[in-house]
């Protein structure tokens, strides 16, 4: 998706003004996309006194069309980079819960315990409200032995938080992306779309 620099999260954090825009055709879904400038944000944040809380303060203090951001939306989902950086710390400090999407591959397992430890560490040091909300097995391919092994291993260690719904692997996902569309819009009745809807229900059921 082509991002107008003025409508990016970087600009929003720097200027303290949010301009999320409505994503057609989904009623009620607003986006505030990332942009390449975020690479520089890391450095810009590192000198600030309350550098862990820049995103949290932004979310708490920003108005959108005269109403504050937090009461405008039922949910705010923040897509995080996979690595632990000051940006990730900001996201964890601004959040109430963490959902971890997990690719059914071995290397994904390796980082998982570290990530869970990090979430606990942030909870203790910065954000007591933070909760590990769930893990989702992504790119699930029942014909692949590795998928079963990874799923079993994850459930062995984190049984109580793994969502029952798995997201199947399908080329339709990258196909939809190549058209710049979410899979739910591109093929609403596809098994991946059905899985995402089921996941949303399961998510709501855990609130
Ligand atoms: N269910 C799926 N089936 C097949 N391919 C998928 C599926 N989900 C995602 N992909 C493909 O995997 C790639 C990465 O997906 P995505 O961007 O969602 O992952 P990510 O973990 O957020 O990556 P990044 O770390 O770069 O942010 C994309 O090319 C996408 O098309
Ligand atoms: Mg990503």
PDB file of C-alpha atoms and ligand atoms in Angstrom:
ATOM      1  CA  UNK A   1       0.000   0.000   0.000  1.00  0.00           C
ATOM      2  CA  UNK A   2       1.263   3.443  -0.862  1.00  0.00           C
ATOM      3  CA  UNK A   3       1.544   5.519   2.287  1.00  0.00           C
ATOM      4  CA  UNK A   4       1.071   9.230   2.368  1.00  0.00           C
ATOM      5  CA  UNK A   5       3.847  10.411   4.688  1.00  0.00           C
ATOM      6  CA  UNK A   6       1.477  12.769   6.487  1.00  0.00           C
ATOM      7  CA  UNK A   7      -0.750   9.872   7.428  1.00  0.00           C
ATOM      8  CA  UNK A   8       1.917   7.612   8.904  1.00  0.00           C
ATOM      9  CA  UNK A   9       2.408   6.626  12.530  1.00  0.00           C
ATOM     10  CA  UNK A  10       5.820   8.316  12.472  1.00  0.00           C
ATOM     11  CA  UNK A  11       4.300  11.674  11.603  1.00  0.00           C
ATOM     12  CA  UNK A  12       1.572  11.103  14.165  1.00  0.00           C
ATOM     13  CA  UNK A  13       4.072  10.445  16.962  1.00  0.00           C
ATOM     14  CA  UNK A  14       6.302  13.347  16.019  1.00  0.00           C
ATOM     15  CA  UNK A  15       3.489  15.869  15.589  1.00  0.00           C
ATOM     16  CA  UNK A  16       1.103  14.409  18.147  1.00  0.00           C
ATOM     17  CA  UNK A  17      -1.748  14.453  15.672  1.00  0.00           C
ATOM     18  CA  UNK A  18      -3.454  11.330  14.356  1.00  0.00           C
ATOM     19  CA  UNK A  19      -4.933  11.122  10.911  1.00  0.00           C
ATOM     20  CA  UNK A  20      -6.082   7.518  10.635  1.00  0.00           C
ATOM     21  CA  UNK A  21      -8.099   6.994   7.490  1.00  0.00           C
ATOM     22  CA  UNK A  22     -11.072   4.801   6.803  1.00  0.00           C
ATOM     23  CA  UNK A  23     -10.225   1.570   5.034  1.00  0.00           C
ATOM     24  CA  UNK A  24     -12.852   0.760   2.436  1.00  0.00           C
ATOM     25  CA  UNK A  25     -14.799  -1.475   2.173  1.00  0.00           C
ATOM     26  CA  UNK A  26     -14.624  -2.304   5.870  1.00  0.00           C
ATOM     27  CA  UNK A  27     -16.952  -0.132   7.822  1.00  0.00           C
ATOM     28  CA  UNK A  28     -15.366   1.127  10.973  1.00  0.00           C
ATOM     29  CA  UNK A  29     -11.823  -0.020  10.202  1.00  0.00           C
ATOM     30  CA  UNK A  30      -9.319   2.815  10.353  1.00  0.00           C
ATOM     31  CA  UNK A  31      -5.649   2.493   9.486  1.00  0.00           C
ATOM     32  CA  UNK A  32      -2.627   4.459  10.571  1.00  0.00           C
ATOM     33  CA  UNK A  33       0.144   2.862   8.526  1.00  0.00           C
ATOM     34  CA  UNK A  34       3.838   2.607   9.094  1.00  0.00           C
ATOM     35  CA  UNK A  35       6.388   4.236   6.849  1.00  0.00           C
ATOM     36  CA  UNK A  36      10.116   3.924   6.250  1.00  0.00           C
ATOM     37  CA  UNK A  37      10.701   6.914   8.600  1.00  0.00           C
ATOM     38  CA  UNK A  38      10.121   4.591  11.538  1.00  0.00           C
ATOM     39  CA  UNK A  39      13.716   3.414  11.112  1.00  0.00           C
ATOM     40  CA  UNK A  40      14.829   6.854  12.307  1.00  0.00           C
ATOM     41  CA  UNK A  41      12.344   6.998  15.167  1.00  0.00           C
ATOM     42  CA  UNK A  42      14.397   4.546  17.173  1.00  0.00           C
ATOM     43  CA  UNK A  43      17.263   7.052  17.379  1.00  0.00           C
ATOM     44  CA  UNK A  44      15.006  10.027  17.973  1.00  0.00           C
ATOM     45  CA  UNK A  45      13.329   8.264  20.890  1.00  0.00           C
ATOM     46  CA  UNK A  46      16.520   7.117  22.541  1.00  0.00           C
ATOM     47  CA  UNK A  47      17.320  10.594  23.929  1.00  0.00           C
ATOM     48  CA  UNK A  48      13.921  11.201  25.469  1.00  0.00           C
ATOM     49  CA  UNK A  49      13.375  10.937  29.199  1.00  0.00           C
ATOM     50  CA  UNK A  50      10.183   8.858  29.087  1.00  0.00           C
ATOM     51  CA  UNK A  51      11.202   7.059  25.930  1.00  0.00           C
ATOM     52  CA  UNK A  52       9.287   3.852  26.692  1.00  0.00           C
ATOM     53  CA  UNK A  53       5.964   5.674  26.902  1.00  0.00           C
ATOM     54  CA  UNK A  54       5.879   7.839  23.756  1.00  0.00           C
ATOM     55  CA  UNK A  55       3.269   5.678  22.040  1.00  0.00           C
ATOM     56  CA  UNK A  56       1.177   5.260  25.196  1.00  0.00           C
ATOM     57  CA  UNK A  57       1.120   9.027  25.783  1.00  0.00           C
ATOM     58  CA  UNK A  58       0.213   9.591  22.144  1.00  0.00           C
ATOM     59  CA  UNK A  59      -2.734   7.178  22.375  1.00  0.00           C
ATOM     60  CA  UNK A  60      -3.935   8.707  25.640  1.00  0.00           C
ATOM     61  CA  UNK A  61      -3.561  12.319  24.635  1.00  0.00           C
ATOM     62  CA  UNK A  62      -4.569  12.413  20.975  1.00  0.00           C
ATOM     63  CA  UNK A  63      -7.908  13.552  19.636  1.00  0.00           C
ATOM     64  CA  UNK A  64      -9.549  12.397  16.434  1.00  0.00           C
ATOM     65  CA  UNK A  65     -12.293  14.660  15.125  1.00  0.00           C
ATOM     66  CA  UNK A  66     -12.686  16.235  18.546  1.00  0.00           C
ATOM     67  CA  UNK A  67     -13.001  12.944  20.424  1.00  0.00           C
ATOM     68  CA  UNK A  68     -10.162  11.225  22.204  1.00  0.00           C
ATOM     69  CA  UNK A  69      -8.603   8.297  20.399  1.00  0.00           C
ATOM     70  CA  UNK A  70      -9.133   5.677  23.096  1.00  0.00           C
ATOM     71  CA  UNK A  71     -12.872   6.224  23.362  1.00  0.00           C
ATOM     72  CA  UNK A  72     -13.270   6.518  19.571  1.00  0.00           C
ATOM     73  CA  UNK A  73     -12.298   2.901  18.916  1.00  0.00           C
ATOM     74  CA  UNK A  74     -13.412  -0.380  20.475  1.00  0.00           C
ATOM     75  CA  UNK A  75     -10.047  -1.941  19.697  1.00  0.00           C
ATOM     76  CA  UNK A  76      -6.663  -0.651  18.631  1.00  0.00           C
ATOM     77  CA  UNK A  77      -4.399  -3.313  17.145  1.00  0.00           C
ATOM     78  CA  UNK A  78      -0.745  -2.419  16.830  1.00  0.00           C
ATOM     79  CA  UNK A  79       1.310  -4.474  14.397  1.00  0.00           C
ATOM     80  CA  UNK A  80       4.756  -4.978  15.853  1.00  0.00           C
ATOM     81  CA  UNK A  81       8.104  -5.766  14.277  1.00  0.00           C
ATOM     82  CA  UNK A  82       9.464  -9.172  15.284  1.00  0.00           C
ATOM     83  CA  UNK A  83      12.648  -7.858  16.880  1.00  0.00           C
ATOM     84  CA  UNK A  84      12.978  -6.329  20.326  1.00  0.00           C
ATOM     85  CA  UNK A  85      13.620  -2.631  19.827  1.00  0.00           C
ATOM     86  CA  UNK A  86      12.593   0.590  21.518  1.00  0.00           C
ATOM     87  CA  UNK A  87       9.614   0.648  19.169  1.00  0.00           C
ATOM     88  CA  UNK A  88       8.538  -2.815  20.338  1.00  0.00           C
ATOM     89  CA  UNK A  89       9.012  -1.738  23.971  1.00  0.00           C
ATOM     90  CA  UNK A  90       6.806   1.299  23.263  1.00  0.00           C
ATOM     91  CA  UNK A  91       4.140  -0.982  21.801  1.00  0.00           C
ATOM     92  CA  UNK A  92       4.234  -3.302  24.820  1.00  0.00           C
ATOM     93  CA  UNK A  93       4.063  -0.337  27.197  1.00  0.00           C
ATOM     94  CA  UNK A  94       1.027   1.047  25.380  1.00  0.00           C
ATOM     95  CA  UNK A  95      -0.895  -2.242  25.205  1.00  0.00           C
ATOM     96  CA  UNK A  96      -3.232  -4.163  27.456  1.00  0.00           C
ATOM     97  CA  UNK A  97      -2.640  -7.478  25.744  1.00  0.00           C
ATOM     98  CA  UNK A  98      -0.305  -9.290  23.376  1.00  0.00           C
ATOM     99  CA  UNK A  99      -1.342 -11.712  20.642  1.00  0.00           C
ATOM    100  CA  UNK A 100       1.556 -13.687  19.188  1.00  0.00           C
ATOM    101  CA  UNK A 101       1.133 -15.028  15.660  1.00  0.00           C
ATOM    102  CA  UNK A 102       3.341 -18.041  15.250  1.00  0.00           C
ATOM    103  CA  UNK A 103       4.431 -19.501  11.957  1.00  0.00           C
ATOM    104  CA  UNK A 104       4.468 -23.302  12.055  1.00  0.00           C
ATOM    105  CA  UNK A 105       8.220 -23.518  11.460  1.00  0.00           C
ATOM    106  CA  UNK A 106      11.037 -24.542  13.783  1.00  0.00           C
ATOM    107  CA  UNK A 107      12.838 -21.222  13.905  1.00  0.00           C
ATOM    108  CA  UNK A 108       9.612 -19.590  15.129  1.00  0.00           C
ATOM    109  CA  UNK A 109       9.709 -21.820  18.210  1.00  0.00           C
ATOM    110  CA  UNK A 110      13.224 -20.712  19.049  1.00  0.00           C
ATOM    111  CA  UNK A 111      12.245 -17.074  19.489  1.00  0.00           C
ATOM    112  CA  UNK A 112       9.032 -17.829  21.310  1.00  0.00           C
ATOM    113  CA  UNK A 113      10.321 -18.391  24.856  1.00  0.00           C
ATOM    114  CA  UNK A 114      12.446 -15.279  24.560  1.00  0.00           C
ATOM    115  CA  UNK A 115       9.440 -13.265  23.442  1.00  0.00           C
ATOM    116  CA  UNK A 116       7.316 -14.568  26.307  1.00  0.00           C
ATOM    117  CA  UNK A 117      10.112 -13.687  28.746  1.00  0.00           C
ATOM    118  CA  UNK A 118      10.275 -10.199  27.247  1.00  0.00           C
ATOM    119  CA  UNK A 119       6.543  -9.680  27.700  1.00  0.00           C
ATOM    120  CA  UNK A 120       6.855 -10.730  31.361  1.00  0.00           C
ATOM    121  CA  UNK A 121       9.860  -8.424  31.801  1.00  0.00           C
ATOM    122  CA  UNK A 122       8.014  -5.417  30.353  1.00  0.00           C
ATOM    123  CA  UNK A 123       4.999  -6.209  32.521  1.00  0.00           C
ATOM    124  CA  UNK A 124       7.163  -6.165  35.643  1.00  0.00           C
ATOM    125  CA  UNK A 125       9.249  -3.138  34.757  1.00  0.00           C
ATOM    126  CA  UNK A 126       6.889  -0.820  32.874  1.00  0.00           C
ATOM    127  CA  UNK A 127       3.316  -1.967  32.345  1.00  0.00           C
ATOM    128  CA  UNK A 128       1.573  -4.055  35.025  1.00  0.00           C
ATOM    129  CA  UNK A 129      -1.596  -4.082  32.903  1.00  0.00           C
ATOM    130  CA  UNK A 130       0.061  -6.106  30.132  1.00  0.00           C
ATOM    131  CA  UNK A 131      -1.334  -9.573  29.579  1.00  0.00           C
ATOM    132  CA  UNK A 132      -0.320 -12.409  27.272  1.00  0.00           C
ATOM    133  CA  UNK A 133      -3.606 -12.727  25.488  1.00  0.00           C
ATOM    134  CA  UNK A 134      -3.047 -15.587  23.093  1.00  0.00           C
ATOM    135  CA  UNK A 135      -0.971 -17.320  20.454  1.00  0.00           C
ATOM    136  CA  UNK A 136      -2.197 -18.087  16.955  1.00  0.00           C
ATOM    137  CA  UNK A 137      -0.749 -20.840  14.803  1.00  0.00           C
ATOM    138  CA  UNK A 138      -0.357 -19.318  11.331  1.00  0.00           C
ATOM    139  CA  UNK A 139       0.337 -20.867   7.933  1.00  0.00           C
ATOM    140  CA  UNK A 140      -1.014 -24.132   9.249  1.00  0.00           C
ATOM    141  CA  UNK A 141      -0.566 -26.959   6.757  1.00  0.00           C
ATOM    142  CA  UNK A 142      -2.033 -30.228   8.021  1.00  0.00           C
ATOM    143  CA  UNK A 143      -0.209 -32.210   5.290  1.00  0.00           C
ATOM    144  CA  UNK A 144       3.146 -31.085   6.640  1.00  0.00           C
ATOM    145  CA  UNK A 145       4.618 -33.149   9.487  1.00  0.00           C
ATOM    146  CA  UNK A 146       6.536 -30.154  10.813  1.00  0.00           C
ATOM    147  CA  UNK A 147       3.285 -28.238  11.273  1.00  0.00           C
ATOM    148  CA  UNK A 148       1.996 -30.937  13.622  1.00  0.00           C
ATOM    149  CA  UNK A 149       5.278 -31.112  15.516  1.00  0.00           C
ATOM    150  CA  UNK A 150       5.430 -27.349  16.032  1.00  0.00           C
ATOM    151  CA  UNK A 151       1.752 -27.185  17.024  1.00  0.00           C
ATOM    152  CA  UNK A 152       2.241 -29.973  19.550  1.00  0.00           C
ATOM    153  CA  UNK A 153       5.354 -28.377  21.018  1.00  0.00           C
ATOM    154  CA  UNK A 154       3.669 -24.978  21.372  1.00  0.00           C
ATOM    155  CA  UNK A 155       0.594 -26.495  22.990  1.00  0.00           C
ATOM    156  CA  UNK A 156       2.784 -28.493  25.381  1.00  0.00           C
ATOM    157  CA  UNK A 157       4.313 -25.296  26.770  1.00  0.00           C
ATOM    158  CA  UNK A 158       1.539 -22.732  26.301  1.00  0.00           C
ATOM    159  CA  UNK A 159      -1.608 -24.821  26.195  1.00  0.00           C
ATOM    160  CA  UNK A 160      -3.704 -22.351  28.175  1.00  0.00           C
ATOM    161  CA  UNK A 161      -3.223 -19.487  25.731  1.00  0.00           C
ATOM    162  CA  UNK A 162      -3.032 -21.071  22.264  1.00  0.00           C
ATOM    163  CA  UNK A 163      -6.145 -20.168  20.263  1.00  0.00           C
ATOM    164  CA  UNK A 164      -8.061 -23.181  19.034  1.00  0.00           C
ATOM    165  CA  UNK A 165      -8.478 -21.547  15.617  1.00  0.00           C
ATOM    166  CA  UNK A 166      -5.515 -21.999  13.273  1.00  0.00           C
ATOM    167  CA  UNK A 167      -4.906 -19.961  10.121  1.00  0.00           C
ATOM    168  CA  UNK A 168      -4.318 -22.309   7.170  1.00  0.00           C
ATOM    169  CA  UNK A 169      -1.570 -21.801   4.651  1.00  0.00           C
ATOM    170  CA  UNK A 170      -2.812 -20.736   1.228  1.00  0.00           C
ATOM    171  CA  UNK A 171      -1.423 -18.940  -1.810  1.00  0.00           C
ATOM    172  CA  UNK A 172      -4.635 -16.913  -1.781  1.00  0.00           C
ATOM    173  CA  UNK A 173      -3.093 -14.786   0.989  1.00  0.00           C
ATOM    174  CA  UNK A 174      -0.179 -13.530  -1.101  1.00  0.00           C
ATOM    175  CA  UNK A 175      -2.475 -13.328  -4.119  1.00  0.00           C
ATOM    176  CA  UNK A 176      -4.790 -10.991  -2.172  1.00  0.00           C
ATOM    177  CA  UNK A 177      -1.773  -8.948  -1.040  1.00  0.00           C
ATOM    178  CA  UNK A 178      -0.621  -8.521  -4.635  1.00  0.00           C
ATOM    179  CA  UNK A 179      -3.966  -6.823  -5.289  1.00  0.00           C
ATOM    180  CA  UNK A 180      -3.531  -4.697  -2.172  1.00  0.00           C
ATOM    181  CA  UNK A 181      -6.562  -6.302  -0.575  1.00  0.00           C
ATOM    182  CA  UNK A 182      -7.193  -8.062   2.709  1.00  0.00           C
ATOM    183  CA  UNK A 183      -8.078 -11.729   2.199  1.00  0.00           C
ATOM    184  CA  UNK A 184     -11.509 -11.107   3.778  1.00  0.00           C
ATOM    185  CA  UNK A 185     -12.304  -8.718   0.975  1.00  0.00           C
ATOM    186  CA  UNK A 186     -10.561 -10.646  -1.813  1.00  0.00           C
ATOM    187  CA  UNK A 187     -12.181 -14.015  -1.070  1.00  0.00           C
ATOM    188  CA  UNK A 188     -14.618 -13.654   1.819  1.00  0.00           C
ATOM    189  CA  UNK A 189     -15.674 -17.308   1.721  1.00  0.00           C
ATOM    190  CA  UNK A 190     -12.203 -18.820   1.471  1.00  0.00           C
ATOM    191  CA  UNK A 191     -11.107 -21.090   4.331  1.00  0.00           C
ATOM    192  CA  UNK A 192      -8.492 -18.519   5.417  1.00  0.00           C
ATOM    193  CA  UNK A 193     -11.157 -15.794   5.649  1.00  0.00           C
ATOM    194  CA  UNK A 194     -13.407 -18.145   7.581  1.00  0.00           C
ATOM    195  CA  UNK A 195     -10.518 -18.908   9.928  1.00  0.00           C
ATOM    196  CA  UNK A 196      -9.869 -15.202  10.564  1.00  0.00           C
ATOM    197  CA  UNK A 197     -13.552 -14.633  11.360  1.00  0.00           C
ATOM    198  CA  UNK A 198     -13.513 -17.602  13.734  1.00  0.00           C
ATOM    199  CA  UNK A 199     -10.357 -16.257  15.349  1.00  0.00           C
ATOM    200  CA  UNK A 200     -12.043 -12.877  15.859  1.00  0.00           C
ATOM    201  CA  UNK A 201     -14.924 -14.614  17.626  1.00  0.00           C
ATOM    202  CA  UNK A 202     -12.575 -16.617  19.798  1.00  0.00           C
ATOM    203  CA  UNK A 203     -10.676 -13.422  20.585  1.00  0.00           C
ATOM    204  CA  UNK A 204     -13.874 -11.632  21.637  1.00  0.00           C
ATOM    205  CA  UNK A 205     -14.827 -14.622  23.757  1.00  0.00           C
ATOM    206  CA  UNK A 206     -11.647 -14.208  25.781  1.00  0.00           C
ATOM    207  CA  UNK A 207     -12.225 -10.569  26.734  1.00  0.00           C
TER     208      UNK A 207
HETATM  209  N1  LIG B   1      -1.932 -17.952   5.750  1.00  0.00           N
HETATM  210  C1  LIG B   1      -0.940 -17.750   4.876  1.00  0.00           C
HETATM  211  N2  LIG B   1      -0.716 -18.605   3.857  1.00  0.00           N
HETATM  212  C2  LIG B   1       0.277 -18.392   2.980  1.00  0.00           C
HETATM  213  N3  LIG B   1       1.102 -17.349   2.989  1.00  0.00           N
HETATM  214  C3  LIG B   1       0.945 -16.443   3.974  1.00  0.00           C
HETATM  215  C4  LIG B   1      -0.077 -16.591   4.978  1.00  0.00           C
HETATM  216  N4  LIG B   1       0.012 -15.544   5.834  1.00  0.00           N
HETATM  217  C5  LIG B   1       1.037 -14.777   5.390  1.00  0.00           C
HETATM  218  N5  LIG B   1       1.594 -15.319   4.284  1.00  0.00           N
HETATM  219  C6  LIG B   1       2.726 -14.771   3.505  1.00  0.00           C
HETATM  220  O1  LIG B   1       3.864 -14.682   4.340  1.00  0.00           O
HETATM  221  C7  LIG B   1       4.532 -13.424   4.156  1.00  0.00           C
HETATM  222  C8  LIG B   1       4.692 -12.701   5.473  1.00  0.00           C
HETATM  223  O2  LIG B   1       3.413 -12.445   5.997  1.00  0.00           O
HETATM  224  P1  LIG B   1       3.182 -11.289   7.041  1.00  0.00           P
HETATM  225  O3  LIG B   1       3.650  -9.995   6.486  1.00  0.00           O
HETATM  226  O4  LIG B   1       1.770 -11.391   7.486  1.00  0.00           O
HETATM  227  O5  LIG B   1       4.144 -11.799   8.203  1.00  0.00           O
HETATM  228  P2  LIG B   1       4.914 -10.994   9.328  1.00  0.00           P
HETATM  229  O6  LIG B   1       5.324 -12.012  10.316  1.00  0.00           O
HETATM  230  O7  LIG B   1       4.070  -9.862   9.810  1.00  0.00           O
HETATM  231  O8  LIG B   1       6.187 -10.444   8.589  1.00  0.00           O
HETATM  232  P3  LIG B   1       7.145  -9.224   9.056  1.00  0.00           P
HETATM  233  O9  LIG B   1       8.011  -9.788  10.104  1.00  0.00           O
HETATM  234  O10 LIG B   1       7.869  -8.871   7.805  1.00  0.00           O
HETATM  235  O11 LIG B   1       6.251  -8.120   9.536  1.00  0.00           O
HETATM  236  C9  LIG B   1       3.734 -12.662   3.135  1.00  0.00           C
HETATM  237  O12 LIG B   1       4.390 -12.744   1.906  1.00  0.00           O
HETATM  238  C10 LIG B   1       2.396 -13.365   3.060  1.00  0.00           C
HETATM  239  O13 LIG B   1       1.885 -13.393   1.751  1.00  0.00           O
HETATM  240 MG1  LIG B   2       4.460  -7.988  10.193  1.00  0.00          MG
END
